Coordinates of C-alpha atoms and ligand atoms in Angstrom, one line a residue:
A1 CA 0.0 0.0 0.0
E2 CA 1.1 3.5 -0.7
E3 CA 2.0 6.1 1.9
V4 CA -0.6 8.8 2.6
G5 CA -0.2 11.2 -0.3
G6 CA 2.0 8.5 -2.0
G7 CA 2.7 8.5 -5.7
D8 CA -0.2 10.7 -6.5
K9 CA 1.2 13.5 -4.4
E10 CA 4.4 13.7 -6.5
V11 CA 2.3 13.9 -9.7
V12 CA 0.1 16.6 -8.2
K13 CA 3.0 18.6 -7.0
D14 CA 4.7 18.4 -10.4
Y15 CA 1.5 19.3 -12.2
F16 CA 0.9 22.4 -10.0
N17 CA 4.5 23.5 -10.5
K18 CA 4.3 23.3 -14.3
S19 CA 1.3 23.1 -16.7
G20 CA -1.2 23.1 -13.8
F21 CA 0.3 26.3 -12.4
E22 CA -0.1 28.1 -15.7
R23 CA -3.6 26.8 -16.2
W24 CA -4.9 27.6 -12.7
K25 CA -3.1 30.9 -12.4
K26 CA -5.1 32.0 -15.5
I27 CA -8.4 30.5 -14.1
Y28 CA -7.9 32.1 -10.7
G29 CA -6.7 35.4 -12.3
E30 CA -8.5 38.2 -14.0
T31 CA -7.1 38.2 -17.5
D32 CA -9.2 37.7 -20.6
D33 CA -7.2 34.8 -22.1
V34 CA -9.5 32.1 -20.8
N35 CA -11.9 29.9 -22.7
R36 CA -15.6 29.4 -21.9
V37 CA -15.0 26.5 -19.6
Q38 CA -12.2 28.2 -17.7
R39 CA -14.3 31.4 -17.3
D40 CA -17.1 29.3 -15.9
I41 CA -14.8 27.6 -13.4
R42 CA -13.4 31.1 -12.5
L43 CA -16.9 32.3 -11.7
G44 CA -17.8 29.2 -9.7
H45 CA -14.6 29.3 -7.7
S46 CA -15.0 33.0 -6.9
K47 CA -18.5 32.2 -5.5
T48 CA -16.9 29.5 -3.3
V49 CA -14.5 32.1 -1.9
E50 CA -17.4 34.5 -1.3
N51 CA -19.3 31.8 0.5
V52 CA -16.3 31.1 2.7
M53 CA -15.8 34.7 3.6
K54 CA -19.5 35.0 4.4
M55 CA -19.6 31.9 6.6
L56 CA -16.5 33.1 8.5
T57 CA -17.5 36.7 9.0
D58 CA -21.1 35.8 10.0
E59 CA -19.6 34.4 13.2
G60 CA -17.8 37.6 13.9
P61 CA -14.9 39.8 12.7
L62 CA -11.7 38.2 11.6
Q63 CA -9.5 40.8 13.0
G64 CA -6.6 39.0 14.8
V65 CA -8.0 35.6 14.2
S66 CA -5.4 33.0 13.1
V67 CA -6.4 31.2 9.9
C68 CA -4.5 28.5 8.1
D69 CA -5.3 28.3 4.3
A70 CA -4.2 24.8 3.4
G71 CA -3.4 24.4 -0.3
C72 CA -3.6 28.1 -0.8
G73 CA -3.0 28.1 -4.6
T74 CA -2.5 31.7 -5.9
G75 CA -4.0 33.3 -2.8
C76 CA -7.6 33.8 -3.8
L77 CA -8.7 33.2 -0.2
A78 CA -5.6 34.2 1.8
I79 CA -5.7 37.7 0.4
P80 CA -9.3 38.6 1.3
L81 CA -8.7 36.9 4.7
A82 CA -5.7 39.2 5.3
K83 CA -7.8 42.2 4.2
E84 CA -10.3 41.4 7.0
G85 CA -7.4 41.5 9.5
A86 CA -6.9 37.7 10.0
F87 CA -3.4 36.4 10.7
V88 CA -3.0 34.0 7.8
T89 CA -0.7 31.1 7.3
A90 CA -1.0 30.1 3.6
A91 CA 0.7 26.9 2.5
D92 CA 0.8 24.9 -0.7
I93 CA 2.6 21.9 -2.0
S94 CA 3.6 23.9 -5.1
A95 CA 6.4 26.3 -4.8
A96 CA 5.2 28.1 -8.0
M97 CA 1.8 28.6 -6.4
V98 CA 3.2 29.9 -3.1
A99 CA 5.5 32.4 -5.0
E100 CA 2.5 33.7 -7.0
A101 CA 0.3 34.0 -3.9
E102 CA 3.0 36.0 -2.1
K103 CA 3.5 38.2 -5.1
Q104 CA -0.2 38.9 -5.4
A105 CA -0.6 39.5 -1.7
K106 CA 2.2 42.1 -1.8
E107 CA 0.6 43.8 -4.7
Q108 CA -3.0 43.8 -3.4
L109 CA -2.6 44.4 0.3
Q110 CA -2.0 47.8 1.8
L111 CA 0.3 46.4 4.4
S112 CA 0.6 47.8 7.9
N113 CA 3.8 49.7 8.4
G114 CA 4.0 48.8 12.1
F115 CA 2.5 52.2 13.1
S116 CA -0.9 52.2 11.5
A117 CA -3.4 49.4 11.6
G118 CA -3.7 47.4 8.4
P119 CA -3.5 43.9 7.0
V120 CA -0.6 41.7 7.9
L121 CA 1.1 39.9 5.0
P122 CA 0.2 36.2 5.3
K123 CA 3.0 33.8 6.2
F124 CA 3.6 31.8 3.1
E125 CA 5.0 28.2 3.2
V126 CA 5.8 25.6 0.7
K127 CA 4.6 22.4 2.3
D128 CA 2.1 19.7 1.8
L129 CA -0.9 19.5 4.1
E130 CA 0.4 16.6 6.0
S131 CA 3.5 18.6 7.1
L132 CA 1.5 21.5 8.5
D133 CA 1.6 21.8 12.2
G134 CA 0.7 24.3 14.9
K135 CA -2.7 25.5 16.0
Y136 CA -5.0 27.9 14.3
D137 CA -8.4 29.2 15.3
T138 CA -9.7 28.4 11.8
V139 CA -8.4 26.0 9.1
V140 CA -9.7 26.3 5.5
C141 CA -9.0 24.0 2.7
L142 CA -10.6 24.8 -0.6
D143 CA -10.8 22.6 -3.6
V144 CA -7.9 20.4 -2.6
L145 CA -9.7 17.2 -1.6
I146 CA -10.2 16.6 -5.3
H147 CA -6.6 15.5 -5.4
Y148 CA -7.2 12.9 -2.6
P149 CA -8.7 9.4 -3.2
Q150 CA -11.2 8.4 -0.6
S151 CA -8.6 6.1 1.1
K152 CA -6.5 9.1 1.8
A153 CA -9.2 11.7 2.5
D154 CA -10.0 10.5 6.0
G155 CA -6.4 11.0 7.1
M156 CA -6.2 14.4 5.5
I157 CA -9.4 15.6 7.2
A158 CA -8.2 14.2 10.5
H159 CA -5.0 16.1 10.2
L160 CA -6.6 19.4 9.3
A161 CA -9.0 19.0 12.2
S162 CA -6.1 18.5 14.6
L163 CA -4.7 21.9 13.5
A164 CA -8.0 23.7 14.1
E165 CA -9.2 25.0 17.5
N166 CA -12.6 26.3 16.5
R167 CA -13.6 25.5 13.0
L168 CA -12.6 23.8 9.8
L169 CA -14.0 24.7 6.4
I170 CA -13.5 22.2 3.5
S171 CA -14.8 22.3 0.0
F172 CA -14.8 19.4 -2.4
A173 CA -16.4 18.2 -5.6
P174 CA -19.5 16.3 -4.5
K175 CA -20.1 12.8 -5.7
T176 CA -23.8 13.1 -6.0
L177 CA -23.2 15.1 -9.2
Y178 CA -20.9 12.4 -10.4
Y179 CA -22.8 11.7 -13.6
D180 CA -23.1 15.4 -14.5
V181 CA -19.5 15.7 -13.9
L182 CA -18.6 12.7 -16.0
K183 CA -20.4 14.2 -18.9
R184 CA -18.3 17.3 -18.7
I185 CA -15.1 15.8 -17.4
G186 CA -13.7 15.5 -20.9
E187 CA -13.8 19.3 -21.2
L188 CA -12.6 19.9 -17.7
F189 CA -9.7 17.5 -18.0
P190 CA -8.9 17.4 -21.6
G191 CA -5.8 15.2 -21.5
P192 CA -3.1 13.7 -19.4
S193 CA -0.8 16.6 -20.0
K194 CA -3.3 19.1 -18.8
A195 CA -4.5 17.5 -15.6
T196 CA -4.2 15.0 -12.8
R197 CA -6.9 12.6 -11.7
A198 CA -9.9 14.2 -10.1
Y199 CA -11.5 12.5 -7.1
L200 CA -15.1 13.2 -6.1
H201 CA -16.3 12.7 -2.5
A202 CA -19.6 11.9 -1.1
E203 CA -20.7 14.4 1.5
A204 CA -21.6 11.5 3.9
D205 CA -18.0 10.2 3.6
V206 CA -16.6 13.7 4.6
E207 CA -19.1 13.9 7.4
R208 CA -18.1 10.5 8.7
A209 CA -14.4 11.3 8.6
L210 CA -15.1 14.5 10.6
K211 CA -17.3 12.6 13.1
K212 CA -14.5 10.0 13.6
V213 CA -12.3 12.8 15.0
G214 CA -15.0 14.4 17.1
W215 CA -16.3 17.1 14.7
R216 CA -19.7 17.9 13.4
I217 CA -20.9 19.9 10.4
R218 CA -22.5 23.2 11.4
K219 CA -23.1 24.8 8.0
R220 CA -23.2 23.7 4.4
G221 CA -23.0 25.5 1.1
L222 CA -23.0 24.4 -2.5
T223 CA -21.7 26.2 -5.5
T224 CA -22.6 25.0 -9.0
T225 CA -22.0 26.6 -12.3
Q226 CA -22.0 24.7 -15.6
F227 CA -18.6 23.2 -15.1
Y228 CA -17.8 23.8 -11.5
F229 CA -19.3 22.0 -8.5
S230 CA -18.2 22.5 -5.0
R231 CA -19.8 21.5 -1.7
L232 CA -18.6 23.6 1.2
V233 CA -18.9 22.4 4.8
E234 CA -18.0 24.2 8.0
A235 CA -17.2 21.8 10.9
V236 CA -16.9 22.5 14.6
P237 CA -15.8 20.4 17.6
A238 CA -18.9 18.2 18.4
K239 CA -18.7 18.4 22.2
Ligands
LIG1 N1 -7.3 26.5 -2.4 C1 -6.9 27.3 -3.5 C2 -8.1 28.1 -4.0 O1 -9.3 27.6 -3.8 O2 -7.9 29.1 -4.6 C3 -6.3 26.4 -4.6 C4 -7.1 25.3 -5.2 S1 -6.3 24.4 -6.5 C5 -7.6 23.5 -7.3 C6 -5.6 23.0 -5.6 C7 -4.3 23.4 -4.8 O3 -4.0 22.4 -3.9 C8 -3.1 23.6 -5.7 O4 -2.5 24.8 -5.5 C9 -2.2 22.4 -5.3 O5 -0.8 22.7 -5.4 C10 -2.6 22.2 -3.9 N2 -2.4 20.9 -3.4 C11 -2.7 19.7 -3.9 N3 -2.3 18.7 -3.1 C12 -1.8 19.2 -2.0 C13 -1.2 18.7 -0.8 N4 -1.1 17.4 -0.6 N5 -0.7 19.6 0.1 C14 -0.8 20.9 -0.1 N6 -1.3 21.5 -1.2 C15 -1.8 20.6 -2.2

C-alpha cells in the first residue's frame, strides 16, 4: 500500500509547479485569455471564496483571528482573509503557487507599516498538508480534496481537524453530481498533459471522517455553475 499522499502526491506537485500552475493561475486570475469552460470555473470558484468569507464573518470579525489556508493556490482566499485582518498562514505543496500567492498579496494588500493598523502579510510556506503543524483558530482547505482518493481523504481531514481549534472549512467536488461531472469531465480535464486525476467525494464520507475525530458539520453550502461543483462544509468540535 502507498503512503498517505504517496505517488499521487508527487504527480500533483509536479503538475501544480508546471502546466497546472499556468492553467490555474489563469483561471484564478482576471485576464481575458480564458476559454468558456475556464471562465465558468473562475466564476464558480469565486463564488466559493465569497461563501467562505460570508460563513466566516457571519460568526464575527476576523481581526486578529489565526487562519490556516491549506493548499492556498494563488492566494484567492488568503488575500481577502488578510484584508479582513486575519493572521493568515498560507501553505501549498507547489512552490510556484506559493510564490505567485506571495507576489499577489504584496501587490494587493495595503500592508501595515507597524505604526498604522492594516492587514498583515500572510505567512507563506511551501509544504504539503500533512506537514502542516501548529494550532489555528480556523483552518480552511478549498478545492484540494479533489486530489485525494477516498482512502487518503480521512487521514487528510483528521490532520486538518487536529490543527484547528474552533472551525474547519473544507470544499470538495460532490459525488452526487458524479454523472453530471462525468459528462463534462472531458472538457474539464482534456488530457493527461493538462491534468491530474480528479476524485469526487460523497458528503456522507466527509461527514463520517469528521465525526470520527469528534467534529460535526454546522453549516453547508453548495456552488454550482455549468462546469464547477463545490460542496462547502463548516465543521466545529462536536462536544
Ligand atoms: N485553495 C486554492 C483556491 O481555492 O484558490 C487552490 C485550489 S487548487 C484547485 C488546488 C491546490 O491544492 C493547488 O494549488 C495544489 O498545489 C494544492 N495541493 C494539492 N495537493 C496538495 C497537498 N497534498 N498539500 C498541499 N497542497 C496541495
